[in-house]
Short mmCIF file of C-alpha atoms in Angstrom, two decimals:
data_model
loop_
_atom_site.label_atom_id
_atom_site.label_comp_id
_atom_site.label_asym_id
_atom_site.label_seq_id
_atom_site.Cartn_x
_atom_site.Cartn_y
_atom_site.Cartn_z
CA UNK A 1 0.02 0.03 0.01
CA UNK A 2 2.66 2.52 0.99
CA UNK A 3 4.75 1.58 -2.04
CA UNK A 4 2.31 3.69 -4.14
CA UNK A 5 3.70 7.07 -4.91
CA UNK A 6 1.92 8.32 -7.97
CA UNK A 7 -1.66 9.23 -7.90
CA UNK A 8 -2.22 7.92 -11.36
CA UNK A 9 -1.61 4.44 -9.93
CA UNK A 10 -4.34 5.00 -7.26
CA UNK A 11 -6.87 6.71 -9.61
CA UNK A 12 -6.60 4.47 -12.71
CA UNK A 13 -5.81 7.40 -14.91
CA UNK A 14 -2.96 7.40 -17.14
CA UNK A 15 -0.01 9.53 -16.04
CA UNK A 16 -0.57 11.87 -19.02
CA UNK A 17 -4.09 12.39 -18.32
CA UNK A 18 -3.36 13.02 -14.79
CA UNK A 19 -0.75 15.51 -15.70
CA UNK A 20 -3.39 17.24 -17.86
CA UNK A 21 -5.86 17.35 -14.99
CA UNK A 22 -3.48 18.60 -12.48
CA UNK A 23 -2.08 21.37 -14.72
CA UNK A 24 -5.45 22.46 -15.67
CA UNK A 25 -6.61 22.37 -12.01
CA UNK A 26 -3.61 24.45 -10.90
CA UNK A 27 -4.26 27.01 -13.73
CA UNK A 28 -7.90 27.34 -12.46
CA UNK A 29 -6.61 27.96 -8.88
CA UNK A 30 -4.03 30.43 -9.84
CA UNK A 31 -6.25 32.34 -12.43
CA UNK A 32 -8.74 32.60 -9.41
CA UNK A 33 -6.15 33.92 -7.19
CA UNK A 34 -4.75 36.44 -9.57
CA UNK A 35 -8.19 37.91 -10.37
CA UNK A 36 -9.39 37.98 -6.73
CA UNK A 37 -6.18 39.88 -5.94
CA UNK A 38 -6.74 42.50 -8.78
CA UNK A 39 -10.47 42.93 -8.14
CA UNK A 40 -9.90 43.57 -4.31
CA UNK A 41 -6.62 45.85 -4.87
CA UNK A 42 -8.25 47.89 -7.60
CA UNK A 43 -11.86 48.17 -6.57
CA UNK A 44 -12.37 46.79 -3.11
CA UNK A 45 -14.83 44.06 -4.05
CA UNK A 46 -14.37 40.42 -3.30
CA UNK A 47 -14.69 37.68 -6.03
CA UNK A 48 -18.16 36.65 -4.59
CA UNK A 49 -19.51 40.28 -4.56
CA UNK A 50 -18.25 40.40 -8.38
CA UNK A 51 -19.90 37.06 -9.21
CA UNK A 52 -23.33 38.41 -8.02
CA UNK A 53 -22.97 41.89 -9.31
CA UNK A 54 -21.92 40.71 -12.72
CA UNK A 55 -24.73 37.98 -12.94
CA UNK A 56 -27.35 40.65 -12.07
CA UNK A 57 -25.75 43.35 -14.45
CA UNK A 58 -26.24 40.79 -17.35
CA UNK A 59 -29.71 39.73 -16.41
CA UNK A 60 -32.90 41.17 -18.00
CA UNK A 61 -34.13 44.18 -16.07
CA UNK A 62 -30.99 43.61 -13.84
CA UNK A 63 -32.67 41.11 -11.55
CA UNK A 64 -32.76 37.24 -11.15
CA UNK A 65 -34.71 34.78 -8.76
CA UNK A 66 -32.45 33.69 -5.99
CA UNK A 67 -32.42 30.22 -7.28
CA UNK A 68 -31.64 31.19 -10.89
CA UNK A 69 -28.69 33.45 -9.57
CA UNK A 70 -27.47 30.27 -7.66
CA UNK A 71 -27.61 28.27 -10.80
CA UNK A 72 -25.61 30.84 -12.88
CA UNK A 73 -22.74 31.32 -10.39
CA UNK A 74 -22.82 27.46 -9.36
CA UNK A 75 -23.53 28.15 -5.56
CA UNK A 76 -25.77 26.46 -3.21
CA UNK A 77 -28.88 28.02 -1.99
CA UNK A 78 -27.61 28.82 1.44
CA UNK A 79 -24.36 30.36 0.22
CA UNK A 80 -26.39 32.61 -2.22
CA UNK A 81 -28.64 33.66 0.60
CA UNK A 82 -25.89 34.67 2.95
CA UNK A 83 -23.91 36.47 0.24
CA UNK A 84 -27.13 38.46 -0.91
CA UNK A 85 -27.70 39.55 2.78
CA UNK A 86 -24.38 41.00 3.11
CA UNK A 87 -24.54 42.71 -0.17
CA UNK A 88 -28.01 43.95 0.78
CA UNK A 89 -26.65 45.37 4.01
CA UNK A 90 -24.05 47.47 1.88
CA UNK A 91 -26.77 48.55 -0.61
CA UNK A 92 -25.37 46.92 -3.61
CA UNK A 93 -28.53 44.50 -4.14
CA UNK A 94 -32.20 44.53 -2.84
CA UNK A 95 -34.44 41.60 -2.37
CA UNK A 96 -37.96 41.70 -3.49
CA UNK A 97 -40.68 39.19 -2.34
CA UNK A 98 -43.89 38.72 -4.29
CA UNK A 99 -46.60 37.57 -1.85
CA UNK A 100 -48.57 35.82 -4.71
CA UNK A 101 -45.82 34.12 -6.24
CA UNK A 102 -44.30 31.02 -4.81
CA UNK A 103 -41.34 30.65 -7.08
CA UNK A 104 -38.95 32.34 -4.86
CA UNK A 105 -37.39 35.84 -4.12
CA UNK A 106 -36.00 38.19 -6.55
CA UNK A 107 -32.67 39.89 -6.20
CA UNK A 108 -31.99 43.18 -7.88
CA UNK A 109 -29.05 45.21 -8.60
CA UNK A 110 -29.29 48.73 -7.02
CA UNK A 111 -28.07 51.97 -8.51
CA UNK A 112 -24.94 51.59 -6.26
CA UNK A 113 -24.47 48.09 -7.26
CA UNK A 114 -24.71 49.28 -10.96
CA UNK A 115 -22.01 51.93 -10.23
CA UNK A 116 -19.86 49.32 -8.60
CA UNK A 117 -19.74 46.74 -11.33
CA UNK A 118 -19.17 49.32 -14.09
CA UNK A 119 -16.41 51.01 -11.99
CA UNK A 120 -14.70 47.56 -11.38
CA UNK A 121 -15.02 46.06 -14.75
CA UNK A 122 -12.48 48.00 -17.01
CA UNK A 123 -9.39 47.10 -14.89
CA UNK A 124 -10.79 43.51 -14.23
CA UNK A 125 -11.23 43.01 -17.99
CA UNK A 126 -7.72 44.24 -18.70
CA UNK A 127 -6.38 41.62 -16.16
CA UNK A 128 -8.58 38.88 -17.91
CA UNK A 129 -7.20 40.03 -21.23
CA UNK A 130 -3.69 39.96 -20.01
CA UNK A 131 -3.52 36.69 -18.37
CA UNK A 132 -6.06 34.77 -20.37
CA UNK A 133 -7.57 36.06 -23.61
CA UNK A 134 -4.26 37.51 -25.17
CA UNK A 135 -2.46 34.38 -23.99
CA UNK A 136 -4.56 32.14 -26.19
CA UNK A 137 -4.76 31.63 -29.84
CA UNK A 138 -8.22 31.97 -31.61
CA UNK A 139 -8.25 28.11 -32.10
CA UNK A 140 -7.46 27.48 -28.64
CA UNK A 141 -10.24 29.86 -27.51
CA UNK A 142 -12.64 27.94 -29.84
CA UNK A 143 -11.48 24.59 -28.38
CA UNK A 144 -11.87 25.93 -24.84
CA UNK A 145 -15.34 27.15 -25.61
CA UNK A 146 -16.69 23.84 -26.89
CA UNK A 147 -14.84 21.86 -24.40
CA UNK A 148 -16.32 23.92 -21.55
CA UNK A 149 -19.92 23.63 -23.02
CA UNK A 150 -19.43 19.83 -23.06
CA UNK A 151 -18.01 19.56 -19.66
CA UNK A 152 -21.10 21.56 -18.53
CA UNK A 153 -23.46 19.21 -20.27
CA UNK A 154 -21.67 16.13 -18.77
CA UNK A 155 -22.13 17.86 -15.27
CA UNK A 156 -25.73 18.75 -15.77
CA UNK A 157 -27.53 17.81 -18.97
CA UNK A 158 -29.29 20.68 -20.48
CA UNK A 159 -32.97 21.01 -19.87
CA UNK A 160 -32.89 19.21 -16.54
CA UNK A 161 -31.28 21.95 -14.33
CA UNK A 162 -34.33 23.58 -13.13
CA UNK A 163 -36.79 20.75 -13.24
CA UNK A 164 -36.18 18.97 -9.93
CA UNK A 165 -37.60 21.60 -7.62
CA UNK A 166 -40.05 24.43 -8.19
CA UNK A 167 -38.24 26.78 -5.66
CA UNK B 1 -24.30 55.12 -18.55
CA UNK B 2 -27.54 53.18 -17.75
CA UNK B 3 -27.83 52.28 -21.40
CA UNK B 4 -24.96 49.91 -21.24
CA UNK B 5 -26.52 46.51 -21.20
CA UNK B 6 -23.64 44.26 -22.21
CA UNK B 7 -20.51 43.74 -20.25
CA UNK B 8 -18.52 43.40 -23.49
CA UNK B 9 -19.25 47.25 -24.03
CA UNK B 10 -17.93 48.14 -20.65
CA UNK B 11 -15.03 45.91 -20.89
CA UNK B 12 -13.70 46.43 -24.25
CA UNK B 13 -13.81 42.82 -25.09
CA UNK B 14 -15.50 41.36 -28.06
CA UNK B 15 -18.93 39.73 -27.24
CA UNK B 16 -17.50 36.40 -28.66
CA UNK B 17 -14.45 36.65 -26.37
CA UNK B 18 -16.62 37.66 -23.33
CA UNK B 19 -18.85 34.58 -24.11
CA UNK B 20 -15.74 32.29 -24.34
CA UNK B 21 -14.66 33.61 -20.96
CA UNK B 22 -17.97 33.42 -19.27
CA UNK B 23 -18.65 29.83 -20.39
CA UNK B 24 -15.19 28.82 -19.28
CA UNK B 25 -15.76 30.55 -15.97
CA UNK B 26 -19.08 28.87 -15.36
CA UNK B 27 -17.65 25.60 -16.30
CA UNK B 28 -14.83 26.07 -13.75
CA UNK B 29 -17.39 26.78 -11.03
CA UNK B 30 -19.69 23.97 -11.76
CA UNK B 31 -16.77 21.58 -12.00
CA UNK B 32 -15.61 22.62 -8.52
CA UNK B 33 -19.16 22.14 -7.17
CA UNK B 34 -19.67 18.81 -8.58
CA UNK B 35 -16.35 17.54 -7.36
CA UNK B 36 -16.76 19.13 -3.90
CA UNK B 37 -20.21 17.42 -3.53
CA UNK B 38 -18.81 14.02 -4.66
CA UNK B 39 -15.73 14.21 -2.40
CA UNK B 40 -17.81 15.28 0.67
CA UNK B 41 -20.64 12.68 -0.05
CA UNK B 42 -18.47 9.65 -0.79
CA UNK B 43 -15.51 10.41 1.70
CA UNK B 44 -16.42 13.19 4.04
CA UNK B 45 -13.51 15.31 3.23
CA UNK B 46 -13.71 18.95 1.89
CA UNK B 47 -12.22 20.40 -1.32
CA UNK B 48 -9.69 22.21 0.82
CA UNK B 49 -8.79 19.09 2.76
CA UNK B 50 -8.34 17.11 -0.54
CA UNK B 51 -6.03 19.80 -1.88
CA UNK B 52 -3.73 19.82 0.99
CA UNK B 53 -3.57 15.86 1.16
CA UNK B 54 -3.04 15.49 -2.56
CA UNK B 55 -0.25 17.96 -2.83
CA UNK B 56 1.49 16.25 0.25
CA UNK B 57 0.81 12.77 -1.10
CA UNK B 58 2.42 13.67 -4.38
CA UNK B 59 5.47 15.49 -2.85
CA UNK B 60 8.96 13.87 -2.09
CA UNK B 61 8.75 12.15 1.30
CA UNK B 62 5.12 13.22 1.52
CA UNK B 63 6.03 16.54 2.87
CA UNK B 64 6.37 20.35 1.68
CA UNK B 65 7.47 23.61 3.22
CA UNK B 66 4.27 25.53 4.13
CA UNK B 67 5.11 28.33 1.47
CA UNK B 68 5.64 25.63 -1.16
CA UNK B 69 2.37 24.09 -0.38
CA UNK B 70 0.61 27.44 -0.69
CA UNK B 71 2.29 27.99 -4.09
CA UNK B 72 1.20 24.52 -5.43
CA UNK B 73 -2.39 24.91 -4.26
CA UNK B 74 -2.56 28.61 -5.15
CA UNK B 75 -3.54 29.93 -1.59
CA UNK B 76 -2.25 32.90 0.41
CA UNK B 77 -0.01 31.98 3.53
CA UNK B 78 -2.65 32.72 6.10
CA UNK B 79 -5.19 30.33 4.52
CA UNK B 80 -2.77 27.59 4.41
CA UNK B 81 -1.75 28.10 7.96
CA UNK B 82 -5.43 27.83 9.22
CA UNK B 83 -6.23 24.88 6.97
CA UNK B 84 -3.12 23.17 8.16
CA UNK B 85 -4.02 23.73 11.86
CA UNK B 86 -7.45 22.27 11.26
CA UNK B 87 -6.10 19.25 9.67
CA UNK B 88 -3.38 18.67 12.09
CA UNK B 89 -6.03 18.80 14.97
CA UNK B 90 -7.60 15.85 13.08
CA UNK B 91 -4.44 13.97 12.76
CA UNK B 92 -4.11 14.19 8.87
CA UNK B 93 -0.92 16.13 8.68
CA UNK B 94 1.65 17.29 11.01
CA UNK B 95 3.86 20.29 11.40
CA UNK B 96 7.56 20.05 12.10
CA UNK B 97 9.67 23.07 12.92
CA UNK B 98 13.34 23.09 12.36
CA UNK B 99 15.07 25.56 14.80
CA UNK B 100 18.36 25.93 12.64
CA UNK B 101 16.41 26.49 9.18
CA UNK B 102 14.82 29.79 8.74
CA UNK B 103 13.02 28.80 5.32
CA UNK B 104 9.83 27.76 7.17
CA UNK B 105 7.76 25.11 8.65
CA UNK B 106 7.51 21.79 7.16
CA UNK B 107 4.11 20.07 6.70
CA UNK B 108 3.89 16.25 6.46
CA UNK B 109 1.21 13.64 5.69
CA UNK B 110 0.48 11.42 8.60
CA UNK B 111 -0.46 7.73 8.20
CA UNK B 112 -4.03 8.59 8.67
CA UNK B 113 -3.83 11.38 6.12
CA UNK B 114 -2.25 8.78 3.63
CA UNK B 115 -4.99 6.48 4.25
CA UNK B 116 -7.75 9.31 3.88
CA UNK B 117 -6.35 10.31 0.39
CA UNK B 118 -6.08 6.81 -0.92
CA UNK B 119 -9.49 5.89 0.29
CA UNK B 120 -11.01 8.94 -1.38
CA UNK B 121 -9.20 8.96 -4.53
CA UNK B 122 -10.65 6.10 -6.54
CA UNK B 123 -14.20 7.57 -6.52
CA UNK B 124 -12.90 10.99 -6.93
CA UNK B 125 -11.08 9.96 -10.02
CA UNK B 126 -14.19 8.30 -11.55
CA UNK B 127 -15.94 11.51 -11.23
CA UNK B 128 -13.09 13.40 -12.79
CA UNK B 129 -13.22 10.81 -15.63
CA UNK B 130 -16.89 10.95 -15.94
CA UNK B 131 -17.30 14.95 -16.24
CA UNK B 132 -13.92 15.82 -17.62
CA UNK B 133 -11.43 13.43 -19.01
CA UNK B 134 -13.96 11.12 -20.99
CA UNK B 135 -15.82 14.20 -22.18
CA UNK B 136 -12.82 15.56 -24.06
CA UNK B 137 -10.92 14.27 -27.16
CA UNK B 138 -7.19 13.74 -27.14
CA UNK B 139 -6.63 16.76 -29.23
CA UNK B 140 -8.86 18.93 -27.07
CA UNK B 141 -6.81 17.68 -23.96
CA UNK B 142 -3.58 18.34 -25.70
CA UNK B 143 -4.84 22.09 -26.20
CA UNK B 144 -6.13 22.27 -22.66
CA UNK B 145 -2.46 21.34 -21.42
CA UNK B 146 -0.62 23.88 -23.58
CA UNK B 147 -3.27 26.72 -22.81
CA UNK B 148 -3.13 25.97 -19.20
CA UNK B 149 0.77 26.06 -19.06
CA UNK B 150 0.71 29.37 -20.92
CA UNK B 151 -1.85 30.95 -18.69
CA UNK B 152 0.17 29.74 -15.80
CA UNK B 153 3.29 31.50 -17.19
CA UNK B 154 1.35 34.69 -17.84
CA UNK B 155 0.15 34.82 -14.32
CA UNK B 156 3.57 34.19 -12.91
CA UNK B 157 6.53 33.68 -15.10
CA UNK B 158 8.63 30.69 -14.24
CA UNK B 159 11.51 30.98 -12.27
CA UNK B 160 10.09 34.20 -10.51
CA UNK B 161 7.68 32.44 -8.27
CA UNK B 162 9.85 32.05 -5.20
CA UNK B 163 12.27 34.85 -5.52
CA UNK B 164 10.43 37.63 -3.78
CA UNK B 165 10.67 36.57 -0.42
CA UNK B 166 12.71 33.91 1.38
CA UNK B 167 10.07 32.71 3.82
#
């Protein structure tokens, strides 16, 4: 048992596949770290703040149901709820309940939240360009797009994401 | 100002590049979420536990300096320190200080930590295969590897990563 020294032996994944996975994984971690540092340093907003602000900014009428917001960002319901509470306390978003509508709370971007995301975006996009978009060729970006879409499909086949629960 | 409705206008990124970035970003989030759910459900270990256990498992003599561990995982020093303290309390890792060595604490995998990572890995690898490795063609995996390596280089050029600070 203790003679195993390579994860590829344990995992029944070829050493080359394991190398690809680990390199990809490290890249994702370092990308997150670099972007978080930039956001916090330039604009004083955290990565979770940014995720929520951007999802609402891009939504029709700058609002989403809480559940849809979670699906877009990839967070559990409780994490969305806590994050929205903190951001509402700072005036960046607001919750709206509809008494005759059982499909859940709406979360809407406020004017302050709108200013915050617009103010943060230019420098953030410059960083995304510098460490990601400008580093890759067009062909690589195409591969990345189709590969990402297929991985998303494998994680959660399209059309089933919101059918399990009405809230 | 309020007539801006697409982030690509704010960010001076083409709509297509923005779409690629956002799809890639969502894929990363959903991948993390799916793998965390699997790890916690099958093995009762969190994603941060797993990151640390795996980095130590793959290191020479199953140990790393605290700083090197942080660089490998992409975490700040304080986050590594808190995570290691929690895992040491559970007997998964141990800290070793060397009085005559100023280059920082060592963190080593314990026998319990070794059993934990071996026990968790098979089911985790099956999930990685199902939602990532088996979804991609060999050509796509090659592109992903080279693209990841270049993004990592853009974030932190090789050879400079550990030169700024001796601790």
